[in-house]
Short mmCIF file of C-alpha atoms and ligand atoms in Angstrom, two decimals:
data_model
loop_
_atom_site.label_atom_id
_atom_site.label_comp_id
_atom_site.label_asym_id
_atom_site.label_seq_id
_atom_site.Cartn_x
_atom_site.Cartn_y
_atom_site.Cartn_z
CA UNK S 134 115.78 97.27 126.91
CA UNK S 135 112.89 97.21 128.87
CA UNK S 136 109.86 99.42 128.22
CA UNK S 137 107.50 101.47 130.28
CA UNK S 138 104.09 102.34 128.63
CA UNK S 139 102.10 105.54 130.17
CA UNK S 140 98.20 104.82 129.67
CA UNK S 141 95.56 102.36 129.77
CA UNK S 142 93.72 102.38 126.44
CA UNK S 143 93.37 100.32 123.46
CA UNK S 144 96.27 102.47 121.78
CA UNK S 145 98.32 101.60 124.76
CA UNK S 146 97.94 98.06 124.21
CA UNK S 147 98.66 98.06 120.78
CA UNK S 148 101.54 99.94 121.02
CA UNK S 149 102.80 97.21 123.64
CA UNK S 150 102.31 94.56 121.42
CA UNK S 151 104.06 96.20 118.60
CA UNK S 152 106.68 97.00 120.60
CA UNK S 153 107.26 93.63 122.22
CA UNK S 154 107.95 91.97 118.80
CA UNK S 155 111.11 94.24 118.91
CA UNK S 156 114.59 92.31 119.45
CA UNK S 157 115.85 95.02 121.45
CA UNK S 158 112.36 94.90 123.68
CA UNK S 159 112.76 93.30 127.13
CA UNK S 160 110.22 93.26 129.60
CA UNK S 161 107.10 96.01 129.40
CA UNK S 162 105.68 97.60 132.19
CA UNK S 163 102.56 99.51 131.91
CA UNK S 164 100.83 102.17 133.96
CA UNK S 165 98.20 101.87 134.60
CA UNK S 166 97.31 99.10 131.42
CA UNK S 167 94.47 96.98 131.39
CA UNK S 168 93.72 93.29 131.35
CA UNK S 169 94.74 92.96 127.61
CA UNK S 170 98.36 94.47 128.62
CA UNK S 171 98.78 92.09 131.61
CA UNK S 172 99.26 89.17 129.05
CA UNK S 173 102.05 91.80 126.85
CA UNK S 174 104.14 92.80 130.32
CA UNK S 175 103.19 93.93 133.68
CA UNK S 176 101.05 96.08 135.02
CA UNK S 177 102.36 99.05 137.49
CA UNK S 178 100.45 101.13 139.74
CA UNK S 179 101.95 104.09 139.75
CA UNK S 180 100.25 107.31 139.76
CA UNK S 181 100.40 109.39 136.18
CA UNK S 182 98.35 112.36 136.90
CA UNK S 183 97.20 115.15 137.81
CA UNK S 184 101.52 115.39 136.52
CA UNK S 185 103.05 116.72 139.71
CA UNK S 186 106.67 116.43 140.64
CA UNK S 187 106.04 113.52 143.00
CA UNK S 188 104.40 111.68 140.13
CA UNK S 189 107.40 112.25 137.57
CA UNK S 190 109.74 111.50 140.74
CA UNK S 191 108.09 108.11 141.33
CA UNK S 192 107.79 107.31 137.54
CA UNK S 193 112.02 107.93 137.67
CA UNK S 194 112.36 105.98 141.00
CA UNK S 195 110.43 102.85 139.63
CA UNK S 196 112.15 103.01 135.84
CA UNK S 197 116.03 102.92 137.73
CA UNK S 198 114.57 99.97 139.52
CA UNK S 199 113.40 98.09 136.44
CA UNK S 200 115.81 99.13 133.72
CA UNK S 201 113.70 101.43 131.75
CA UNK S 202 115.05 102.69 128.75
CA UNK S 203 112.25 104.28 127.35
CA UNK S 204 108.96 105.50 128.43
CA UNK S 205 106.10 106.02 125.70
CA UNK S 206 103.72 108.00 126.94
CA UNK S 207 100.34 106.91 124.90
CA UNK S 208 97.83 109.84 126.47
CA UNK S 209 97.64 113.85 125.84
CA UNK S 210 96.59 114.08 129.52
CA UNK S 211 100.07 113.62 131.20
CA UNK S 212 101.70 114.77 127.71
CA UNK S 213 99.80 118.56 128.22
CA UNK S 214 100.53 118.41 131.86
CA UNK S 215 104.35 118.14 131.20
CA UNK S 216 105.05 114.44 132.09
CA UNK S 217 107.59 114.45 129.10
CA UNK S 218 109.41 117.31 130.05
CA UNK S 219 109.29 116.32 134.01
CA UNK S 220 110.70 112.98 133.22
CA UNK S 221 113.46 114.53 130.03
CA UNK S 222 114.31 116.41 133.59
CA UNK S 223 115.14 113.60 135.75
CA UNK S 224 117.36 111.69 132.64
CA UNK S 225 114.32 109.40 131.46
CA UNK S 226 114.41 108.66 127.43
CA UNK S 227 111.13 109.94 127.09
CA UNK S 228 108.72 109.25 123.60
CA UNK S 229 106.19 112.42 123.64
CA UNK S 230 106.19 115.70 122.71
CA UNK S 231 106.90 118.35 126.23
CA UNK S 232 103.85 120.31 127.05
CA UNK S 233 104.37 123.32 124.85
CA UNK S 234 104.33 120.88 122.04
CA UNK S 235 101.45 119.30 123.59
CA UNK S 236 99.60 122.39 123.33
CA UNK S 237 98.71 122.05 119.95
CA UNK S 238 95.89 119.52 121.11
CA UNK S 239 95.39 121.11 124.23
CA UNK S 240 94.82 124.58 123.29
CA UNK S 241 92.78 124.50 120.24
CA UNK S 242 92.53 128.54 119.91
CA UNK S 243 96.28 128.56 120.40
CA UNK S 244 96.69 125.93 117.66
CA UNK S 245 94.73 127.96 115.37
CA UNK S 246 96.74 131.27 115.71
CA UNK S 247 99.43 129.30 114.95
CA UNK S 248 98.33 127.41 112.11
CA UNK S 249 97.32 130.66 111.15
CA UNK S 250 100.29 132.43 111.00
CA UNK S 251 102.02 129.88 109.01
CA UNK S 252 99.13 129.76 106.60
CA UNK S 253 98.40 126.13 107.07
CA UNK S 254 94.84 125.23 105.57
CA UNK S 255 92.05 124.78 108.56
CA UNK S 256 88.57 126.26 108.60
CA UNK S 257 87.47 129.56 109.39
CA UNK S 258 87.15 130.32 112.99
CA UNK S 259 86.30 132.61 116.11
CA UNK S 260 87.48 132.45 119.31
CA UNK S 261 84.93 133.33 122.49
CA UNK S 262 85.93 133.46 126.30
CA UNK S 263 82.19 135.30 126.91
CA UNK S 264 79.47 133.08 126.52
CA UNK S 265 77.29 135.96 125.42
CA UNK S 266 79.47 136.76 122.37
CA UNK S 267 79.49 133.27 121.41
CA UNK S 268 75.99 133.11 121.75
CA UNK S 269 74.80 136.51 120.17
CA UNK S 270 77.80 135.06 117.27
CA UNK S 271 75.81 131.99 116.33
CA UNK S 272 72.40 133.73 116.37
CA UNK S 273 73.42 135.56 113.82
CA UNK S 274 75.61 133.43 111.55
CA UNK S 275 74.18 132.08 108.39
CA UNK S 276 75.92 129.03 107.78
CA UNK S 277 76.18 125.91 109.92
CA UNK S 278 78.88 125.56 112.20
CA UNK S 279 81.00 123.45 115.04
CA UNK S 280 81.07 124.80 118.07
CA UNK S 281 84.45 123.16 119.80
CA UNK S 282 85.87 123.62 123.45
CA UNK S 283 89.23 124.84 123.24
CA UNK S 284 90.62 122.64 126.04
CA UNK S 285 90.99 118.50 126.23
CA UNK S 286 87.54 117.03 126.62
CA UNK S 287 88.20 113.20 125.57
CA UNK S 288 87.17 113.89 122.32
CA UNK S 289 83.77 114.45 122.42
CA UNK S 290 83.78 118.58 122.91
CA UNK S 291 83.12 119.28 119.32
CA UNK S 292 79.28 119.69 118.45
CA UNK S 293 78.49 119.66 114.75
CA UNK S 294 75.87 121.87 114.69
CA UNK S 295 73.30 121.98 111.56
CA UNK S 296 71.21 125.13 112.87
CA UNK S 297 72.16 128.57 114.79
CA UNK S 298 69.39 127.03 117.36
CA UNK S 299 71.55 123.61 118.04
CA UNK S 300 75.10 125.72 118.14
CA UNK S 301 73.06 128.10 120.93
CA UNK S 302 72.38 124.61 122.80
CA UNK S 303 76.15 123.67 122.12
CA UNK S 304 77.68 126.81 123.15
CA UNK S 305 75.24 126.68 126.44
CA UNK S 306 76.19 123.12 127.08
CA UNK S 307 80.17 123.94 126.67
CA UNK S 308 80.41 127.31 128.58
CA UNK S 309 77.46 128.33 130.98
CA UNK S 310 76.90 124.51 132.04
CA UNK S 311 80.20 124.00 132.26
CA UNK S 312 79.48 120.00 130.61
CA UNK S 313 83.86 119.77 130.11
CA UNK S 314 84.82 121.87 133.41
CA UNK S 315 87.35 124.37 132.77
CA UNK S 316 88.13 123.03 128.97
CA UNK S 317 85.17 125.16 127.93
CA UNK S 318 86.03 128.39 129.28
CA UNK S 319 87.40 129.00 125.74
CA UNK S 320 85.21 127.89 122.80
CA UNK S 321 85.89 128.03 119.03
CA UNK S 322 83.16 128.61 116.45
CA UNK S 323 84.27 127.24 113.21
CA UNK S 324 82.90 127.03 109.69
CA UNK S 325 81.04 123.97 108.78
CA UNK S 326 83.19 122.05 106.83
CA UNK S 327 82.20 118.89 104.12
CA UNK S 328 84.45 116.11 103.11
CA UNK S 329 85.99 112.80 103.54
CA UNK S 330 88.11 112.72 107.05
CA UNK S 331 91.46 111.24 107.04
CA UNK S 332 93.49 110.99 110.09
CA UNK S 333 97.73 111.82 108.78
CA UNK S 334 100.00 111.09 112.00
CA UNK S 335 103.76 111.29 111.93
CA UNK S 336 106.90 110.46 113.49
CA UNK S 337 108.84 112.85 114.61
CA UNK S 338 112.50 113.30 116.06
CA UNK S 339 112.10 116.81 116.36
CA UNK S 340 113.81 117.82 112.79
CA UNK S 341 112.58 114.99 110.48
CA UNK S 342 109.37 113.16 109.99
CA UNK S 343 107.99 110.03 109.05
CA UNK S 344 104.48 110.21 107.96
CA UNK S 345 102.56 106.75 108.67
CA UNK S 346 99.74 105.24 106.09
CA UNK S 347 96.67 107.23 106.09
CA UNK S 348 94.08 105.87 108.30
CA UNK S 349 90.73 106.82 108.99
CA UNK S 350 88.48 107.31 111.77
CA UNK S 351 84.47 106.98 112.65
CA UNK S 352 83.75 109.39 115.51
CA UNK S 353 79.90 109.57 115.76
CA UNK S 354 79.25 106.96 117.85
CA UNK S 355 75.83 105.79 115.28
CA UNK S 356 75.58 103.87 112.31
CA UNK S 357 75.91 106.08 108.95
CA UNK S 358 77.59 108.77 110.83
CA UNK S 359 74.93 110.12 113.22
CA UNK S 360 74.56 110.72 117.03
CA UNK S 361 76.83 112.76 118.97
CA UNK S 362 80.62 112.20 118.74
CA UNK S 363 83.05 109.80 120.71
CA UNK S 364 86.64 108.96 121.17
CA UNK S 365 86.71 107.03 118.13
CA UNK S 366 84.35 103.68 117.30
CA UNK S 367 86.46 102.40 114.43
CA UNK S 368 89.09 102.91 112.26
CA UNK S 369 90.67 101.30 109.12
CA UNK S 370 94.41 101.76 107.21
CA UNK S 371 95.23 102.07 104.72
CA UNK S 372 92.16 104.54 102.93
CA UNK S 373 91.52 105.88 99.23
CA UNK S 374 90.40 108.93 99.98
CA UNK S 375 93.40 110.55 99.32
CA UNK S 376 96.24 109.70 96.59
CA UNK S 377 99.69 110.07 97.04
CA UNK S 378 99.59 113.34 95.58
CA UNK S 379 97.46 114.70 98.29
CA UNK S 380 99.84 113.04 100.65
CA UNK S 381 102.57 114.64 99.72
CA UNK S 382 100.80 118.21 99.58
CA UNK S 383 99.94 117.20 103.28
CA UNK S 384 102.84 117.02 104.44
CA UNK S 385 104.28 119.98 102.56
CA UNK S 386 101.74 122.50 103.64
CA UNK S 387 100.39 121.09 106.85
CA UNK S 388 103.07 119.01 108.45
CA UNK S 389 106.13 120.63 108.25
CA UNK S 390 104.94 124.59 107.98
CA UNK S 391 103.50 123.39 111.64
CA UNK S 392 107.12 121.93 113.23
CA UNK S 393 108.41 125.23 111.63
CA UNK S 394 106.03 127.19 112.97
CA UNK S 395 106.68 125.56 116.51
CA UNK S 396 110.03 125.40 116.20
CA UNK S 397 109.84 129.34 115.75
CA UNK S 398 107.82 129.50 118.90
CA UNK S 399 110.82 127.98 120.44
CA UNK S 400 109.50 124.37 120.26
CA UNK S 401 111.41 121.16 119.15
CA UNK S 402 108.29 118.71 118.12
CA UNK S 403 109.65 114.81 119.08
CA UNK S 404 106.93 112.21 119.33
CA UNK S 405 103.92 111.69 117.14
CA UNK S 406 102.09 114.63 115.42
CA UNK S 407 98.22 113.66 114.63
CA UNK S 408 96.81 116.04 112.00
CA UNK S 409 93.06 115.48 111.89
CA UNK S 410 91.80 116.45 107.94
CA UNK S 411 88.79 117.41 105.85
CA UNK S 412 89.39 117.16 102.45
CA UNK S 413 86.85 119.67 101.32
CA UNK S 414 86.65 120.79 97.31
CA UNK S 415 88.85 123.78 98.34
CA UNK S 416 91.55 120.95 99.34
CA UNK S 417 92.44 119.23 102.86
CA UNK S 418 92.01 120.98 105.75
CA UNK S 419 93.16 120.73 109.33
CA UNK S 420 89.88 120.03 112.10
CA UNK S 421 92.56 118.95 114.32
CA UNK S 422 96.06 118.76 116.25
CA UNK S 423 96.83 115.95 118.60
CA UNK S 424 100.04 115.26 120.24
CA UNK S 425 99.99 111.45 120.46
CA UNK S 426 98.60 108.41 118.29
CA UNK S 427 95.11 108.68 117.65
CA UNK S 428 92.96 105.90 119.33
CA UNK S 429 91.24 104.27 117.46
CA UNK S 430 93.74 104.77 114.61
CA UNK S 431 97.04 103.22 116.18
CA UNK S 432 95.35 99.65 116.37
CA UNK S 433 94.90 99.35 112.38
CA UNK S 434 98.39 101.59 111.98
CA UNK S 435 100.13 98.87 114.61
CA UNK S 436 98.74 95.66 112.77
CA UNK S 437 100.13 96.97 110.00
CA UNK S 438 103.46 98.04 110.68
CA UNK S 439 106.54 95.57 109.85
CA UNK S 440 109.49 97.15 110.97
CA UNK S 441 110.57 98.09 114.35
CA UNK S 442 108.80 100.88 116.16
CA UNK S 443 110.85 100.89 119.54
CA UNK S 444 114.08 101.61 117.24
CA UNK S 445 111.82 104.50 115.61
CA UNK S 446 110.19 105.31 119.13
CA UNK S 447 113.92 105.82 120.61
CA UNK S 448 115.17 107.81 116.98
CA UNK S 449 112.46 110.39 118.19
CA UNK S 450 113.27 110.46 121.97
CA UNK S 451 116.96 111.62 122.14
CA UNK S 452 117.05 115.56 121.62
CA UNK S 453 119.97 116.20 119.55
CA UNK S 454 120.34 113.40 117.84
CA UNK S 455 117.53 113.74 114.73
CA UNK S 456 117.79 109.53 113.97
CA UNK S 457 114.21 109.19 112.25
CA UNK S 458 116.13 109.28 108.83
CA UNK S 459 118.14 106.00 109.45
CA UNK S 460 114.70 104.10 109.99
CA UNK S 461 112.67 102.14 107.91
CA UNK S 462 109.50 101.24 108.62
CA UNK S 463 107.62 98.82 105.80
CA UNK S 464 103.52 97.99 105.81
CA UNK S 465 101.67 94.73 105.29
CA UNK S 466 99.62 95.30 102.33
CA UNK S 467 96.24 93.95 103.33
CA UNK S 468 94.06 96.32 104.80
CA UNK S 469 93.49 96.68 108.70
CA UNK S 470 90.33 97.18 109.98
CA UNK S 471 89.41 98.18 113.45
CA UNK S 472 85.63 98.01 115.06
CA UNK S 473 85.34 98.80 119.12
CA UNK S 474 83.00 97.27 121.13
CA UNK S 475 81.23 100.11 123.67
CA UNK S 476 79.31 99.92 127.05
CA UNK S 477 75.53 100.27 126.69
CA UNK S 478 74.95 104.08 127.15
CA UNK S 479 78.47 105.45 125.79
CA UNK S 480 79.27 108.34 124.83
CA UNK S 481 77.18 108.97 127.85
CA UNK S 482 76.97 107.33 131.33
CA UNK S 483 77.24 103.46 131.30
CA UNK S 484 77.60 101.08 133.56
CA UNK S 485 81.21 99.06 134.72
CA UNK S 486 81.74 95.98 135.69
CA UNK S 487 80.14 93.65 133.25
CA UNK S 488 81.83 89.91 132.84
CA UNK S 489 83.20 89.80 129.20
CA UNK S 490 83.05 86.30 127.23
CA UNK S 491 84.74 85.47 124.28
CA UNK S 492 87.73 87.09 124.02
CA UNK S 493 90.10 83.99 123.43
CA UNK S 494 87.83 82.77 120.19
CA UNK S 495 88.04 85.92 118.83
CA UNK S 496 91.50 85.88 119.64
CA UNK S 497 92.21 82.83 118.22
CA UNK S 498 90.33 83.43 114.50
CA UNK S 499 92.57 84.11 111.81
CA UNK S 500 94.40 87.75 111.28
CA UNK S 501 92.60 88.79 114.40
CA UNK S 502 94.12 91.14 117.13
CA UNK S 503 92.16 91.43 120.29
CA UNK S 504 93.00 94.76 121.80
CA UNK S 505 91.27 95.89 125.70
CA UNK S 506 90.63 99.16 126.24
CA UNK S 507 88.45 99.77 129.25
CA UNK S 508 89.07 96.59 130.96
CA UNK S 509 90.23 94.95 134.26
CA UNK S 510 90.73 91.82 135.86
CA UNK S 511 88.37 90.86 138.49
CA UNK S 512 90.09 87.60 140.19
CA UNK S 513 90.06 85.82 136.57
CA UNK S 514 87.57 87.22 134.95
CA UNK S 515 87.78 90.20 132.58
CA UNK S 516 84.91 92.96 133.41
CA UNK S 517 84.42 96.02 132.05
CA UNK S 518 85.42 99.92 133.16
CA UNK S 519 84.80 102.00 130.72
CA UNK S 520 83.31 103.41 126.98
CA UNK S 521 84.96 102.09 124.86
CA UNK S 522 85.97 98.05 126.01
CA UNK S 523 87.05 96.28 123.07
CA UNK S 524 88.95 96.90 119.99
CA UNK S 525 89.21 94.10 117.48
CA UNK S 526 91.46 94.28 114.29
CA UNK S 527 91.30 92.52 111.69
CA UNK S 528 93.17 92.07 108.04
CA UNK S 529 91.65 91.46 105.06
CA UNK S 530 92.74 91.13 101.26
CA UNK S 531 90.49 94.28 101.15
CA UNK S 532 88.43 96.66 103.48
CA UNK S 533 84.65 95.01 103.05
CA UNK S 534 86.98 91.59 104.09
CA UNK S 535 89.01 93.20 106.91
CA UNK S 536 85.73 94.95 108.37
CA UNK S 537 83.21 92.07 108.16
CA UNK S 538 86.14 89.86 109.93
CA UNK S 539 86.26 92.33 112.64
CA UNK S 540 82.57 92.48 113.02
CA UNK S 541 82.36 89.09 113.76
CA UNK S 542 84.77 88.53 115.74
CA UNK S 543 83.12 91.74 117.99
CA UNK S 544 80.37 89.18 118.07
CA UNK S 545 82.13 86.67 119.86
CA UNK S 546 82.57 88.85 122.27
CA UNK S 547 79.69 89.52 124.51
CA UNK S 548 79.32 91.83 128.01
CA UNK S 549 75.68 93.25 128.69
CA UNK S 550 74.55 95.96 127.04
CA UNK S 551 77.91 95.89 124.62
CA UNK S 552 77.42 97.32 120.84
CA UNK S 553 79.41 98.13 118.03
CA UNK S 554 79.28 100.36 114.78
CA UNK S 555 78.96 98.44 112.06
CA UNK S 556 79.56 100.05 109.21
CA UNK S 557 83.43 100.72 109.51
CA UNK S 558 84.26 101.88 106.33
CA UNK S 559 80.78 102.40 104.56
CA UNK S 560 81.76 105.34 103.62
CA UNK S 561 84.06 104.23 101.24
CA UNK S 562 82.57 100.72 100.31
CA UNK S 563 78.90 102.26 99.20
P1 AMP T 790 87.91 117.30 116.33
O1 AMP T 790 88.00 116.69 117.71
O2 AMP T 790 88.22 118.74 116.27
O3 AMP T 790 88.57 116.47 115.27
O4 AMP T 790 86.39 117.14 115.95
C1 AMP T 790 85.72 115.92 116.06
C2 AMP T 790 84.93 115.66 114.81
O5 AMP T 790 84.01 116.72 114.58
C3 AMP T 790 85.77 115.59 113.57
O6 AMP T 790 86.32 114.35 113.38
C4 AMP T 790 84.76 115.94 112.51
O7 AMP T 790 83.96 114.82 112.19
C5 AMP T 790 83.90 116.96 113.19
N1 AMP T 790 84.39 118.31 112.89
C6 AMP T 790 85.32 119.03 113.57
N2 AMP T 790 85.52 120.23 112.99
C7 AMP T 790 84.70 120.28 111.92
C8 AMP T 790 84.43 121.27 110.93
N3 AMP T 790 85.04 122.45 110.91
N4 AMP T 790 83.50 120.97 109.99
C9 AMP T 790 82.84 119.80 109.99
N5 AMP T 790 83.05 118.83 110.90
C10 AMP T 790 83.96 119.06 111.87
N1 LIG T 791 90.63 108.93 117.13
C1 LIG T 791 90.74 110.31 117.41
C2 LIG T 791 91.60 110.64 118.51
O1 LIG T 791 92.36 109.82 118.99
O2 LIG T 791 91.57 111.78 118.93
#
């Protein structure tokens, strides 16, 4: 069966190569990809958003032409602007969640109404659409908040604020300058919340789920958790933060009151459900919904994996048919590590189109995966376009292992201006 992958990211990669090792996995096509995917399959220029009908009619023309039997979309971008459901349309086997599943991430003031009214643990929160409210709000609360845009802005919308004067700076940034465009028209203000993170993401076929081995993620994009936040600089499987116990009480009062809840907002949830966590002393709360594999996360989660995820993709992509519960996914044991290497200036402007070096040594050292991100090919060299370049995975017998082999194999590879965080993992190592 051949494969078409939406996206162009590290995940995207990594869920390529995964898929690949598949028997059933033919030839994998990937739109738009990078120059890490052109060695898995072959890249496609096709056009995968803004998500208009001509879009979802040229994705269908090309995947009759090649065989596809399945296309993964890896983004929430085309997933919230109803690629899955345009596609489910035209008689694609589509893996992704439709857009009002999608809405979860995209819609953060919608996803807290709903987690509210199925009582799933998140923090406290307001909701503003007038700037002036949100502003004369913070002035006058006590205790730190986050000021979030409601809407998709790559991650890095959510300001951690530690005074009412930074959250007045936030909530200027978000909705009188506009920073994230329309995303910021809505803003949340949420209570400030303490605790490890853990990232909990699941399979699902829209009636049973598969919960994958806790990861988790580093989003500030400066050593010991400081500086403003990215789309993820590193990420390691599995973590001790949380026992199996807590696990378990996850998924019983987060995971599947929230497919209920959809499903009585007329939603059937198939694809992968991302539930970002705090686990503050009151118990793990939800900072987050995505619709999709977190990046950085899938790397570490895809290293990991043993058993066959385009049999476990396809259980969740045929409506009807519920098939997650015949599959059986196993884990390596070691731990999986993932650092990314970042253009000089990211999470803010940067430059593109730096020559990278290095990538086939790192490549070639031991229980090393070499993912691309924001990479192209430039005749035969590999250059740069975009934040976040590189991400390198690496196992180890145990995290300090896995991390410092990761680090160093970041070091092989060099582009100017290139840096990494790294301290993966401190957090739980000191
Ligand atoms: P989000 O995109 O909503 O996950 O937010 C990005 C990051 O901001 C999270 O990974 C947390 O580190 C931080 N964050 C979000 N919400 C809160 C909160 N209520 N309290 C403390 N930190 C938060
Ligand atoms: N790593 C966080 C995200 O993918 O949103």
């Amino acid at each position: 069966m051949n494969v078409l992958v939406i996206g162009g990211g590290g995940r995207e990669h990594a869920l390529g190569w995964k898929l690949k090792q598949s028997k059933q996995c033919g030839k994998i096509y990937f739109a738009p990809g990078n120059a890490g995917t052109a060695a898995v399959g072959e890249n496609v220029d096709l056009a995968i958003e803004p998500v208009t009908q001509k879009v979802a009619d040229d994705i269908a023309y090309f995947a009759r032409h090649h065989k596809i039997g399945l296309v993964v979309i890896g983004p929430e971008d085309p997933l919230s602007g109803g690629l899955a459901d345009k596609l489910r349309v035209l008689d694609l086997r589509v893996f992704g969640p439709n857009q009002a599943g999608a809405r979860l991430e995209a819609d953060k003031a919608w996803a807290k109404k709903l987690m509210r009214s199925a009582a799933v643990p998140t923090a406290e929160a307001q909701t503003f659409t007038d700037a002036q409210a949100a502003l004369r709000y913070v002035r006058e609360h006590e205790t730190p908040v986050v000021v979030k845009a409601a809407g998709l802005a790559k991650g890095k919308g959510v300001v951690v604020c530690d005074d009412a004067e930074q959250a007045e700076r936030a909530v200027q940034r978000i909705m009188v300058d506009r920073e994230f465009g329309e995303a910021g028209d809505t803003v949340i203000v949420e209570e400030r919340l303490t605790g490890q993170e853990v990232s909990i993401l699941a399979l699902c076929d829209g009636r049973n789920i598969y919960v994958l081995e806790p990861s988790q993620d580093h989003k500030q994009v400066g050593e010991g958790d400081t500086g403003p936040n990215t789309g993820g600089m590193g990420a390691y499987t599995p973590t001790p933060v949380l026992d199996e116990k807590t696990l378990v009480l996850i998924e019983r009062e987060v995971l599947v009151p929230t497919l209920d809840a959809l499903r009585r907002e007329g939603v059937e949830y198939a694809g992968v459900l991302y539930a970002g966590l705090m686990l503050t002393p009151g118990g793990p709360k939800v900072l987050e919904f995505n619709c999709r594999f977190g990046d950085p996360e899938c790397q570490p989660l895809m290293v990991r994996m043993k058993g066959d995820l385009l049999a476990a993709m396809l259980a969740c992509s045929e409506p009807g048919r519920y098939g997650l519960g015949d599959v059986d996914l196993r884990w390596d044991q070691r731990v999986a590590c993932c650092v990314v290497k970042c253009s000089g200036g990211y999470p803010g402007s940067y430059e593109n189109g730096k020559p990278i070096t290095g990538l086939d040594s790192a490549a070639q050292m031991e229980d090393v995966s070499v993912f691309h991100a924001g990479t192209k090919l430039n005749g035969d060299r590999v250059v740069t376009t975009g934040g976040r370049v590189i991400s390198v995975v690496a196992l180890g017998k145990d995290l300090r292992e896995a991390r410092d082999k990761a680090n160093a194999a970041c070091d092989l590879i060099q582009f100017e201006g290139g840096f990494i965080r790294r301290d993966i993992g401190d957090r739980v190592l000191t």
